Coordinates of C-alpha atoms in Angstrom, one line a residue:
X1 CA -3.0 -9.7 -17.4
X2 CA -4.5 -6.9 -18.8
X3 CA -5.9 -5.9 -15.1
X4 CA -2.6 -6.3 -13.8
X5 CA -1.4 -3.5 -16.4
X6 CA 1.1 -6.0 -17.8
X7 CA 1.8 -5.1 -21.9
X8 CA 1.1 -7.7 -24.3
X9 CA 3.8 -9.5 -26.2
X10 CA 4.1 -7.9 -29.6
X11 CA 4.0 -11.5 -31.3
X12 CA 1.8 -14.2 -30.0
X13 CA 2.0 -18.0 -31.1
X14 CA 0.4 -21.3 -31.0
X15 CA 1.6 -24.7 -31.2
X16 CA -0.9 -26.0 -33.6
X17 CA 0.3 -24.0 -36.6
X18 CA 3.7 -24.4 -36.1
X19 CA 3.5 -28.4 -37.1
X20 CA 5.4 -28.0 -40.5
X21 CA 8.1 -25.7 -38.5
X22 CA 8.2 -28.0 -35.5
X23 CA 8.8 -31.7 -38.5
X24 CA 11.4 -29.4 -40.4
X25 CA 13.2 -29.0 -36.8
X26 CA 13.3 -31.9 -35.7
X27 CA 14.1 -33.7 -39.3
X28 CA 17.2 -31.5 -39.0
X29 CA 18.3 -32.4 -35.5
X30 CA 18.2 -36.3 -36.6
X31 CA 20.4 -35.5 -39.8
X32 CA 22.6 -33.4 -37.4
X33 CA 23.1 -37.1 -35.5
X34 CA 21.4 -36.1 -32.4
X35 CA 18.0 -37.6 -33.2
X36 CA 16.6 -41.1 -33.9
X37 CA 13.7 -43.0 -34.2
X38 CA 11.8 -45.3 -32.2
X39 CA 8.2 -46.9 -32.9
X40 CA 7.2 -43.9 -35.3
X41 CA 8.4 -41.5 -32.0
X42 CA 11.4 -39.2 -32.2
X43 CA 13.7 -38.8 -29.1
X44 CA 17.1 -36.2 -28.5
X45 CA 20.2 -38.7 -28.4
X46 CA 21.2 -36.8 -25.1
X47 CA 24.9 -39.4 -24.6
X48 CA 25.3 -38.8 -28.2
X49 CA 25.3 -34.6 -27.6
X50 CA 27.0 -34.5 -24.4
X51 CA 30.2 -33.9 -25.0
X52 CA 30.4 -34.0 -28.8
X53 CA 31.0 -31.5 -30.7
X54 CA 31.7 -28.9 -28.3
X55 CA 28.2 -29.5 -26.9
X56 CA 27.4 -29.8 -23.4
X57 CA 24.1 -31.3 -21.7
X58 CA 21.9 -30.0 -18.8
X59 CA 24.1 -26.4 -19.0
X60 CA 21.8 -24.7 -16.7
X61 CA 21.9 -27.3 -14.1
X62 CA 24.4 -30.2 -14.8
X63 CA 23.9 -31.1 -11.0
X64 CA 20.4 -32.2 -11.8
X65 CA 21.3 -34.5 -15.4
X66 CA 20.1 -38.3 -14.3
X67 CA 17.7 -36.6 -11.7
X68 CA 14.5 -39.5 -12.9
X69 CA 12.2 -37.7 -10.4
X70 CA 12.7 -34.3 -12.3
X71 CA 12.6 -36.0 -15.5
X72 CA 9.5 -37.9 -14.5
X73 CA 8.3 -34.7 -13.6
X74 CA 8.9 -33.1 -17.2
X75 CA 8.3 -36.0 -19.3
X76 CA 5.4 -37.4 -17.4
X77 CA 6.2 -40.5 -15.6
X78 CA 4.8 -42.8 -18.6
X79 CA 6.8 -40.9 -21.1
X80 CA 9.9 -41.6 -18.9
X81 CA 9.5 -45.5 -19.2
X82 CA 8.8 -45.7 -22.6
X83 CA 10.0 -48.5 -24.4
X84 CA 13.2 -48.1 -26.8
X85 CA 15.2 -45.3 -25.7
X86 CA 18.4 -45.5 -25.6
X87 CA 19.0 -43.8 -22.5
X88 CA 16.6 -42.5 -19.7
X89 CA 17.7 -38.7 -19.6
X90 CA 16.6 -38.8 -23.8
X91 CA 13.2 -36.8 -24.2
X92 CA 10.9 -37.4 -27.2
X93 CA 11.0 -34.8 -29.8
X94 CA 7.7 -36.3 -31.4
X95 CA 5.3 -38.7 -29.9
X96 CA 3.3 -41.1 -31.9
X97 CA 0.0 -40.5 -30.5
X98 CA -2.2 -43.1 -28.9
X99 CA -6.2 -43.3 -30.3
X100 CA -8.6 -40.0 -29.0
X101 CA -5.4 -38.0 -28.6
X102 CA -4.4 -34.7 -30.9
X103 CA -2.5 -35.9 -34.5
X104 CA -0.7 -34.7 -37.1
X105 CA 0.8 -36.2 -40.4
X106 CA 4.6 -36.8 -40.0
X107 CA 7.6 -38.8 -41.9
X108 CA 7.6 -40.7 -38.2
X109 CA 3.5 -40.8 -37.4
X110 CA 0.7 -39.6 -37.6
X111 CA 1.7 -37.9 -34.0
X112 CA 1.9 -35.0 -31.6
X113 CA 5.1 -32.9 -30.9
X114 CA 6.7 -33.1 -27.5
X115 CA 6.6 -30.6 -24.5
X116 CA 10.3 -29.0 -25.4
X117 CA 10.6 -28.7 -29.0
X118 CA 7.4 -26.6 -29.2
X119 CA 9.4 -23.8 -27.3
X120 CA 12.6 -23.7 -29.5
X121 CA 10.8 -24.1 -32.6
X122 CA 8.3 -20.9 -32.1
X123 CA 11.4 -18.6 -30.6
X124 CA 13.5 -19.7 -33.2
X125 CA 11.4 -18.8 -35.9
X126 CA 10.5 -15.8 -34.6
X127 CA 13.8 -14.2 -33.6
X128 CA 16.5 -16.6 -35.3
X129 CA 19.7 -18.5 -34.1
X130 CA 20.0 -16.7 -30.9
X131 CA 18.2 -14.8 -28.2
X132 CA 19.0 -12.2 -25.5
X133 CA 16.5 -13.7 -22.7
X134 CA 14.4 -16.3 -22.6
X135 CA 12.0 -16.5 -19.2
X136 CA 10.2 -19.2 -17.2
X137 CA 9.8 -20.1 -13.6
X138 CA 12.5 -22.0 -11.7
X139 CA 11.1 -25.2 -11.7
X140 CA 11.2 -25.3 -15.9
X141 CA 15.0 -25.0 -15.6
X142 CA 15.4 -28.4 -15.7
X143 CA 14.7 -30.8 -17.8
X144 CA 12.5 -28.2 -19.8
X145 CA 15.0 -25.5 -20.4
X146 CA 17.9 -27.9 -20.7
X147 CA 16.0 -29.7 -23.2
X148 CA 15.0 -26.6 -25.6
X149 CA 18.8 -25.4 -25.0
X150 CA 20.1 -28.9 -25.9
X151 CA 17.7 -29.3 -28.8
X152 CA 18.2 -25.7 -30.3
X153 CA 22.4 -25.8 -29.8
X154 CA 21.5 -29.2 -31.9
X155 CA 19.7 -28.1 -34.6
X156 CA 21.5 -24.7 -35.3
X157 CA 24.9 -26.6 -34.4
X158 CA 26.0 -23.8 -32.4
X159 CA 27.2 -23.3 -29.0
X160 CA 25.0 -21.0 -27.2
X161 CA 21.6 -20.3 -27.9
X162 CA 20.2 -18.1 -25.4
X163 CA 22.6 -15.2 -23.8
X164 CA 20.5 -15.1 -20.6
X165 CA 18.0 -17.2 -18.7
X166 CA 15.7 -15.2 -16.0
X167 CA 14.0 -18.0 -13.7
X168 CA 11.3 -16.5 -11.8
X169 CA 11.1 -17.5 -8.1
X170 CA 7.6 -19.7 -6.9
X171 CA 4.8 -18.2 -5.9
X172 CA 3.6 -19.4 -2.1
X173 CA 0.8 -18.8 -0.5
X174 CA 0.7 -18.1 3.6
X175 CA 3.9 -20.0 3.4
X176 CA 2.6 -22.9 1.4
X177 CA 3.5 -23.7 -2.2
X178 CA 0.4 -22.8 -4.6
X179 CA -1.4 -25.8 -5.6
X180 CA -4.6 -27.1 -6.5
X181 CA -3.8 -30.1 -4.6
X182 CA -3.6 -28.1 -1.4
X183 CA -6.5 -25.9 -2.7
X184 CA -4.7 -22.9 -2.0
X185 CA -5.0 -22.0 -6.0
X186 CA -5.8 -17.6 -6.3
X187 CA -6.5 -16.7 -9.9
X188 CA -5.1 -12.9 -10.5
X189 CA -9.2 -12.5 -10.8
X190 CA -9.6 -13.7 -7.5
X191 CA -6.7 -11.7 -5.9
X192 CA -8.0 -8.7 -7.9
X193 CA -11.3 -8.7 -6.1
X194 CA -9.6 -8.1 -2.8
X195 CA -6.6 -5.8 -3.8
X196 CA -6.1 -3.6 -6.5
X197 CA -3.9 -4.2 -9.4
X198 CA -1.4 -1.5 -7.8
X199 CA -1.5 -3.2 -5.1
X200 CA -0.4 -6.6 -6.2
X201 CA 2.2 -4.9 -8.3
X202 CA 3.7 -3.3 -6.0
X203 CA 3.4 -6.5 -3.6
X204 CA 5.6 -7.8 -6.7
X205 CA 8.3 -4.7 -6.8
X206 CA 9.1 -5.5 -2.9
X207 CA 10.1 -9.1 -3.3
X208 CA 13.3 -10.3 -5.6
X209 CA 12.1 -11.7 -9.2
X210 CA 13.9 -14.8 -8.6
X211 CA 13.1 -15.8 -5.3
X212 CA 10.2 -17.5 -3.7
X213 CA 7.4 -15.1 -2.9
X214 CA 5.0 -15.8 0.0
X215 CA 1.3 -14.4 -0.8
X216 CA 0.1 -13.7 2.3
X217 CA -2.5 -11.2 4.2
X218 CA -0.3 -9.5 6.5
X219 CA 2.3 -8.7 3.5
X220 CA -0.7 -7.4 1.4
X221 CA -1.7 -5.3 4.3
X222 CA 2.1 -4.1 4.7
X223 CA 1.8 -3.1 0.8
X224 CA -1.4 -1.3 0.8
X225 CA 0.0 0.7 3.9
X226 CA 3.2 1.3 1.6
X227 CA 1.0 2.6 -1.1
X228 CA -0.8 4.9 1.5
X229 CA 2.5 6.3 2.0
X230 CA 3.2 7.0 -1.6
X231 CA -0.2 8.1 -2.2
X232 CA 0.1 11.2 1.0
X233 CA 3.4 11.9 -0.5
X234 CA 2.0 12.8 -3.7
X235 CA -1.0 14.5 -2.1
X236 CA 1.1 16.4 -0.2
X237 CA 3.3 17.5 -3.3
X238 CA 0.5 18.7 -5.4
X239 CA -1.2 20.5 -2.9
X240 CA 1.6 22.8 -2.2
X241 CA 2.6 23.0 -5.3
X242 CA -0.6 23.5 -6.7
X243 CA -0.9 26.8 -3.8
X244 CA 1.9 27.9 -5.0
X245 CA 0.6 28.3 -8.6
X246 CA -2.9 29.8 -7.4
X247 CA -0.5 32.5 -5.6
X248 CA 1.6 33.5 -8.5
X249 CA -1.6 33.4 -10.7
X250 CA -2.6 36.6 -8.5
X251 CA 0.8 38.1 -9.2
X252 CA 2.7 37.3 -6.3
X253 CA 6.0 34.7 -6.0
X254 CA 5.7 34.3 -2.3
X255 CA 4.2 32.3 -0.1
X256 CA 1.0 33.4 2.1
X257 CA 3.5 34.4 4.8
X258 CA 5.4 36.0 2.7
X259 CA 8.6 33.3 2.7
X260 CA 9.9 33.3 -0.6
X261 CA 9.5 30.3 -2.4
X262 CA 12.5 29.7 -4.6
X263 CA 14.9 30.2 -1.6
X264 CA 17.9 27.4 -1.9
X265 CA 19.2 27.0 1.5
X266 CA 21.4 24.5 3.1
X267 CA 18.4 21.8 3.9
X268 CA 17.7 22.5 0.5
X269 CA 21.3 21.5 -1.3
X270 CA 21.3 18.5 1.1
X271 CA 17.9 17.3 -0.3
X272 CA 18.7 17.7 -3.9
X273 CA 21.9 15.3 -2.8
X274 CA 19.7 12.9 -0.9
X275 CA 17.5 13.0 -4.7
X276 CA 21.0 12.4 -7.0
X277 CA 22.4 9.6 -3.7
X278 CA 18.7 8.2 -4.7
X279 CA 18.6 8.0 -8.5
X280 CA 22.6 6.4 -8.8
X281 CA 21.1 4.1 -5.8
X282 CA 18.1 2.9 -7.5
X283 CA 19.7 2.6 -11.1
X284 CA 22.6 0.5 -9.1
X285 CA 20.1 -1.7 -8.0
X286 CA 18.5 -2.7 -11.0
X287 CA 21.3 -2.8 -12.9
X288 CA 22.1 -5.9 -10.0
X289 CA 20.0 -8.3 -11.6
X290 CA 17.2 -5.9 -11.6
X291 CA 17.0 -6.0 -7.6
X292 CA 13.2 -4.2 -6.9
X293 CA 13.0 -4.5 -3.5
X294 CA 16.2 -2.5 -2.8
X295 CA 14.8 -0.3 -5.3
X296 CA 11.5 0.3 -3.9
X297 CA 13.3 0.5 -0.1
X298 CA 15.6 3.9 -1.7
X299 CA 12.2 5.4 -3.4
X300 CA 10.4 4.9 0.0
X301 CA 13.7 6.3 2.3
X302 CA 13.3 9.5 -0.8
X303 CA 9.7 10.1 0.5
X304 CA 10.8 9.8 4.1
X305 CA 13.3 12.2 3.9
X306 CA 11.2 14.7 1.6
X307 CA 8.1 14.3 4.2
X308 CA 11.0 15.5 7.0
X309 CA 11.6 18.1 4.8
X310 CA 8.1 19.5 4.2
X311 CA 7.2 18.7 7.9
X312 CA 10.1 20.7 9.4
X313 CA 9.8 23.8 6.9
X314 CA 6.3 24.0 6.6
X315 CA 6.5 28.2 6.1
X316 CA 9.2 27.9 3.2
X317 CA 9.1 25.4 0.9
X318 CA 10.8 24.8 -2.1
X319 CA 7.9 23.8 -4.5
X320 CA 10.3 23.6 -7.2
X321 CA 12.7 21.1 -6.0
X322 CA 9.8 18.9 -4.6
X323 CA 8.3 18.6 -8.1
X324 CA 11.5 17.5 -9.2
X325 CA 11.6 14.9 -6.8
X326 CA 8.1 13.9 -6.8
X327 CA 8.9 13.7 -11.1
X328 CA 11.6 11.2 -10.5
X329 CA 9.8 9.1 -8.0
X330 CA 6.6 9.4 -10.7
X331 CA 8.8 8.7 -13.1
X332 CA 10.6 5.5 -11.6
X333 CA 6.7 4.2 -10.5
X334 CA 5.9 4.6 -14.4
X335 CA 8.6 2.2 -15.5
X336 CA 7.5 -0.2 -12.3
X337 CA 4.1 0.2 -14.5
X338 CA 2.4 1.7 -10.6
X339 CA 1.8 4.7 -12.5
X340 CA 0.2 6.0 -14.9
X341 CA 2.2 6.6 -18.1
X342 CA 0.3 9.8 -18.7
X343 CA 0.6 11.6 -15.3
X344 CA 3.2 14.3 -14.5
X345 CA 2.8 13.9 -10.8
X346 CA 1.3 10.9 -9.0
X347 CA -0.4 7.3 -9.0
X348 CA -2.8 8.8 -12.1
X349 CA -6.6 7.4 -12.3
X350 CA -5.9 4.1 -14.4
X351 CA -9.1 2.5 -14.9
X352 CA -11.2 5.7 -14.7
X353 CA -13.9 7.0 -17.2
X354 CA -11.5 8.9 -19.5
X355 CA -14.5 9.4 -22.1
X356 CA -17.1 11.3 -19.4
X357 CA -17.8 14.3 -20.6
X358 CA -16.8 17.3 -18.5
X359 CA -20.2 18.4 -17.5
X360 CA -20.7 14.8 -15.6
X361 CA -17.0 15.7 -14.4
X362 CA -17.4 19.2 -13.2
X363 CA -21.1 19.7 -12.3
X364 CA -21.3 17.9 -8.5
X365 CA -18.0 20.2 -7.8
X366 CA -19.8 23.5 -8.9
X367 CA -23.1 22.6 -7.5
X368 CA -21.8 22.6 -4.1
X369 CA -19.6 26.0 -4.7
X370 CA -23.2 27.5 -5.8
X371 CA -25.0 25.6 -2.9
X372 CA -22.2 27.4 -0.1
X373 CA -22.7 30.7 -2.4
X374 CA -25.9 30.6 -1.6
X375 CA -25.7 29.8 2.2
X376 CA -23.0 32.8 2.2
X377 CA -25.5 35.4 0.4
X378 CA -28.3 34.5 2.5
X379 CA -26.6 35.1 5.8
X380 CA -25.1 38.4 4.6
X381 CA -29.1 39.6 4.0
X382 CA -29.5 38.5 7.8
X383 CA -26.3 39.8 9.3
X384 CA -25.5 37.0 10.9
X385 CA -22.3 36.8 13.3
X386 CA -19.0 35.8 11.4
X387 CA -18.8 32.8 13.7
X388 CA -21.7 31.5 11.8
X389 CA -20.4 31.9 8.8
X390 CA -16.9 29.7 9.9
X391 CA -19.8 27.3 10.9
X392 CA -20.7 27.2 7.2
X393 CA -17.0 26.6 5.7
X394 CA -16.6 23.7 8.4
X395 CA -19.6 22.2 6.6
X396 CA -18.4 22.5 3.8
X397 CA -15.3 20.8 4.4
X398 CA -16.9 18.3 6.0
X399 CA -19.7 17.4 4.3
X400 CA -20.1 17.9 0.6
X401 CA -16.1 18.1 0.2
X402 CA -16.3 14.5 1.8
X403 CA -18.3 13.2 -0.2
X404 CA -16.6 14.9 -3.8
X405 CA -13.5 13.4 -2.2
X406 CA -11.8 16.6 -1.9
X407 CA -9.7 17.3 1.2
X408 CA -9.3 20.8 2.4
X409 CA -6.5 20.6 4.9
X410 CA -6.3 23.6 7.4
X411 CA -3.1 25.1 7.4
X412 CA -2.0 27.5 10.6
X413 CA -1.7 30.3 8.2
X414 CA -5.4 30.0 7.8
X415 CA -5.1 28.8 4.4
X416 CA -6.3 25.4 3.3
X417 CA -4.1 23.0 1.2
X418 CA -6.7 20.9 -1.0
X419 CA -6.2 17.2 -2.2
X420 CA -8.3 14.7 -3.9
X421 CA -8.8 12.0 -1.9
X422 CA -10.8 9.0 -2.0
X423 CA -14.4 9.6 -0.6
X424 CA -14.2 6.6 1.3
X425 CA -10.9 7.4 3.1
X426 CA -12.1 11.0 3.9
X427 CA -15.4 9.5 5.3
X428 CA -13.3 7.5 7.6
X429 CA -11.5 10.7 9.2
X430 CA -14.5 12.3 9.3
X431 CA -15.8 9.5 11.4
X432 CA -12.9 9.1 13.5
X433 CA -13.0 13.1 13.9
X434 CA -16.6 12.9 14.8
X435 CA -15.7 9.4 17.1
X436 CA -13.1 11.7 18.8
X437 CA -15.5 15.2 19.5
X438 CA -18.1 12.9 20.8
X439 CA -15.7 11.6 23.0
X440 CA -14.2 14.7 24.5
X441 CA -17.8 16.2 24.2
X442 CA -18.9 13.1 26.3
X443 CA -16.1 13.4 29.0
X444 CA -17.3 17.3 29.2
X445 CA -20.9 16.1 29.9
X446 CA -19.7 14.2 32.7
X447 CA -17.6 16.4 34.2
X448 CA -20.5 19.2 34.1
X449 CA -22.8 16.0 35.5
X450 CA -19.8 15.7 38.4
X451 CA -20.0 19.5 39.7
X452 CA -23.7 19.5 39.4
X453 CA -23.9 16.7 41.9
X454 CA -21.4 17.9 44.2
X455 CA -23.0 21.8 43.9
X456 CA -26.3 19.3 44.8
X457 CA -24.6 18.0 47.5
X458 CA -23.2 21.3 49.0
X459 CA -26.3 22.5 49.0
X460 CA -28.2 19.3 51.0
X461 CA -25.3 19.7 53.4
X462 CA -26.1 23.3 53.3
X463 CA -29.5 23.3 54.8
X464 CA -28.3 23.5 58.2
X465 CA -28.0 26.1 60.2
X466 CA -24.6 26.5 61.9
X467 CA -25.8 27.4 64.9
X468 CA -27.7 24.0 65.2
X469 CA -24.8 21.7 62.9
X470 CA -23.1 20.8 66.2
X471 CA -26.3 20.8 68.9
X472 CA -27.2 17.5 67.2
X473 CA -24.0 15.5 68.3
X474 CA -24.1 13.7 71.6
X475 CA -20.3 14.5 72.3
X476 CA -21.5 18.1 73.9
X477 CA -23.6 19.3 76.5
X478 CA -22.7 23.2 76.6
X479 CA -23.1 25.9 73.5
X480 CA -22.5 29.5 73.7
X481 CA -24.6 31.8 71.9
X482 CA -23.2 30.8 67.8
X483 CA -23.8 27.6 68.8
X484 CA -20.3 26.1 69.5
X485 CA -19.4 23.7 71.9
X486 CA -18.4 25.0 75.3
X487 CA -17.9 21.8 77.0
X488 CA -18.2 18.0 76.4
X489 CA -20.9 15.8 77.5
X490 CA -18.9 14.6 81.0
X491 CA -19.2 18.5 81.8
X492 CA -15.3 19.2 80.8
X493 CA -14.3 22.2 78.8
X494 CA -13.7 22.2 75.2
X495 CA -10.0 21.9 74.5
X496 CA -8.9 25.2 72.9
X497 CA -7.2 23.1 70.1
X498 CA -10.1 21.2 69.6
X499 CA -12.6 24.4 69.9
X500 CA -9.9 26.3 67.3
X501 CA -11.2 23.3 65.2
X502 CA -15.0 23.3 65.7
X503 CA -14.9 27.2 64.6
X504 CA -13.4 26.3 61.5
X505 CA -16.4 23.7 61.0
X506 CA -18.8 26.2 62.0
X507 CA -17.2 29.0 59.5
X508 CA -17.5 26.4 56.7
X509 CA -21.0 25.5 57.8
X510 CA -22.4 28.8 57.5
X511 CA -20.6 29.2 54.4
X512 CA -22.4 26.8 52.9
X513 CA -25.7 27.7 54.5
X514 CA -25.5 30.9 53.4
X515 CA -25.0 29.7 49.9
X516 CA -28.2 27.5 50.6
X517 CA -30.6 30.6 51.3
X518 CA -29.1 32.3 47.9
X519 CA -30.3 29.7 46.3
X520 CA -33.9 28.8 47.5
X521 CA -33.9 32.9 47.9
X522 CA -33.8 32.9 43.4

């Protein structure tokens, strides 16, 4: 749980030493008429409340009261045949215990207490008569929370015991009920070895509390694109924000390109409306029984509509009102428990080092600043051309950036917005960067390897002369002095048409031939 960044309760209890509580409870509910005794066991006169009193049984669902497969189900099937009850919806209270199972001294038995009361005596003596919200998943509904309602409402003699009852939907997995049975069981230590706890949470935020959840790869791989969104968004944010800062620290309040940077503009107002449309959207839909999904789908529609933003003004930007909406979307993430309580803007580093010193921090970032210092110094000594030294920033971006996990982002200003990224996700567009060069430099190589097999071929065809390209055809028997047919083999004369046509062979021919002799003449 801890993993999963979920708090602790401020007050944990067991069972076991609550036995005097849990006899004193039930003692009172038998004096209060709602209990008696059978065979040294206890069991709730459930015909005897219904109805009395002002008291009503199975309030939370009346439709399933009778239902022997749920109360099988609750009870345990022996429990549910046991011998001496007075009706078969009654639950025991107090079990006498049978020999090698837990006991405990009683006025009844030396005996265990039963599955409900445990529930209603703990919460009761912990937060009184009544409670706000008591929690459990939707199958405990009934008999179990019936039972603790009905045995609580008996005891206190009151009419309403809990104020509101949250019943979490069932957890499925690729569309399958989890089960050992069906040996589709995942620990959270099991699921935490393939997705990260922000991951699984926020695999939580997009399905409704109450509702059956299916845990399944292709929704896992849905979220973790979800959290790549969030993730740019915030990447995106601080970078230009944090550009902004480095500029003013020199004295200016403009942007590189001179755009000032606190400029309010119409697409500005209507993105400070989409941010207040947001927030009242968002707080409506939690305050609709705390409706996440809907929630999560306003937050994501916010980053859409900021990305459009910073997309379609990327020479004058409002740093100032993104930081307030990257606050707010921080902020909301925090109280999801995605973020990190102690992070302005952002997912945070939960689960980080925060006790490494800052030399084990800082050193790998200023070792590679000295190494391209170096580089830089030492090709100013040999005055080498500026393109070599653009040669050495590229390395540096794509090498020991890389691997810091640093992401220097070329901007068309010539400027370079920088983000800290995970090493393994910048090695991954280095390699599809490389993967794409390579291509392009592959499909150049065989282009060049296509001209220098026709230039080859040019020249072959090149090698004869023009006066002798058509004395080798059979179709002719008369040349004039270039060489070109006069007449055909029966003795007629060329066509002019066709001798108009020959010439333009024979021009083409020499052409070439002469481009032959240039050749073998180097």
């Amino acid at each position: 749980m801890e993993a999963l960044n979920v708090r602790a309760p401020d007050i944990q209890t067991r069972v076991s030493e609550y036995i005097p509580e849990i006899v004193d409870y039930v003692q009172k509910i038998i004096d209060n008429g709602y209990g008696y005794v059978v065979d040294g066991s206890v069991y709730f006169d459930t015909a005897r409340y219904d109805g009395h009193n002002g008291h009503h049984y199975a309030k939370l669902e009346p439709w399933s009261k009778g239902d022997t497969a749920l109360i099988e189900d609750g009870e345990g099937s022996l429990g549910s045949k046991l011998q001496g009850k007075k009706n078969s919806s009654d639950f025991a209270l107090w079990k006498a215990s049978k020999p090698g199972e837990p006991v405990w001294d009683s006025p009844w038995s030396q005996g265990r207490p039963g599955w409900h009361i445990e529930c209603s005596v703990m919460a009761s003596a912990v937060l009184g008569q009544t409670m706000d919200i008591h929690s459990g998943g939707v199958d405990l509904a009934f008999p179990h929370h019936d039972n603790e309602i009905a045995q609580a409402e008996a005891h206190f003699d009151c009419h309403q015991w809990v104020n509101y009852f949250l019943h979490a939907g069932h957890l499925h997995v690729e569309g399958q009920k989890m089960s050992k049975s069906l040996k589709n069981f995942i620990t959270i230590q099991e699921a935490l070895k393939t997705y990260s706890a922000r991951q699984l949470r926020l695999f939580f935020l997009k399905h409704q509390w109450d509702a059956k959840m299916d845990f399944k790869k292709t929704s896992m791989d849905e979220t973790i694109q979800i959290e790549q969104t969030i993730k740019n968004f915030f990447d995106n944010v601080k970078a230009l924000v944090n550009k902004v800062k480095l500029d003013g620290s020199r004295g200016a309040n403009e942007l590189p390109d001179g755009n000032v940077t606190h400029r309010f503009r119409q697409i500005e107002i209507e993105l400070l409306q989409i941010l207040s449309d947001k927030q009242d959207a968002v707080h409506a839909a939690l305050c609709d029984s705390i409706n996440t999904p809907l929630a999560m789908d306003e937050i994501m529609d916010m980053i859409n509509q900021t990305n459009k933003y910073m997309s379609s003004n990327a020479k004058s930007i409002n740093t100032h009102l993104l930081n307030k909406v990257a606050k707010w979307i921080t902020s909301m993430l925090k109280t999801f428990g995605v973020a990190d309580q102690g992070t302005d803007i952002g997912f945070g580093v939960s689960g980080s080092n925060s006790n490494q010193n800052a030399e084990g921090i800082l050193m790998p970032y200023v070792q590679a600043l000295s190494s391209f210092r170096d580089q830089v110094r030492q090709g100013a000594r040999q005055k080498l051309e500026h393109v070599e030294f653009l040669k050495m920033c590229d390395s540096l971006r794509d090498n020991q950036m890389v691997e810091l996990g640093v992401s220097l982002d070329d901007q068309e200003d010539g400027t370079a917005l920088v983000k800290l990224v995970s090493r393994e996700e910048l090695i991954k567009q280095r390699e599809k960067k490389l993967a794409i060069i390579a291509e392009k430099e592959a499909k150049k190589a065989a282009a060049a390897a296509e001209r220098e097999r026709k230039r080859l071929e040019r020249l072959e065809k090149g090698k004869l002369a023009p006066e002798e390209m058509f004395k080798q055809s059979d179709e002719f028997s008369q040349f004039d002095e270039q060489g070109i047919p006069t007449h055909t083999k029966d003795g007629q004369e060329v066509a002019k048409s066709r001798k108009k046509k020959l010439l333009k062979e024979y021009e083409m021919q020499k052409k070439l031939h002469e481009e032959y002799l240039k050749e073998n003449a180097q």
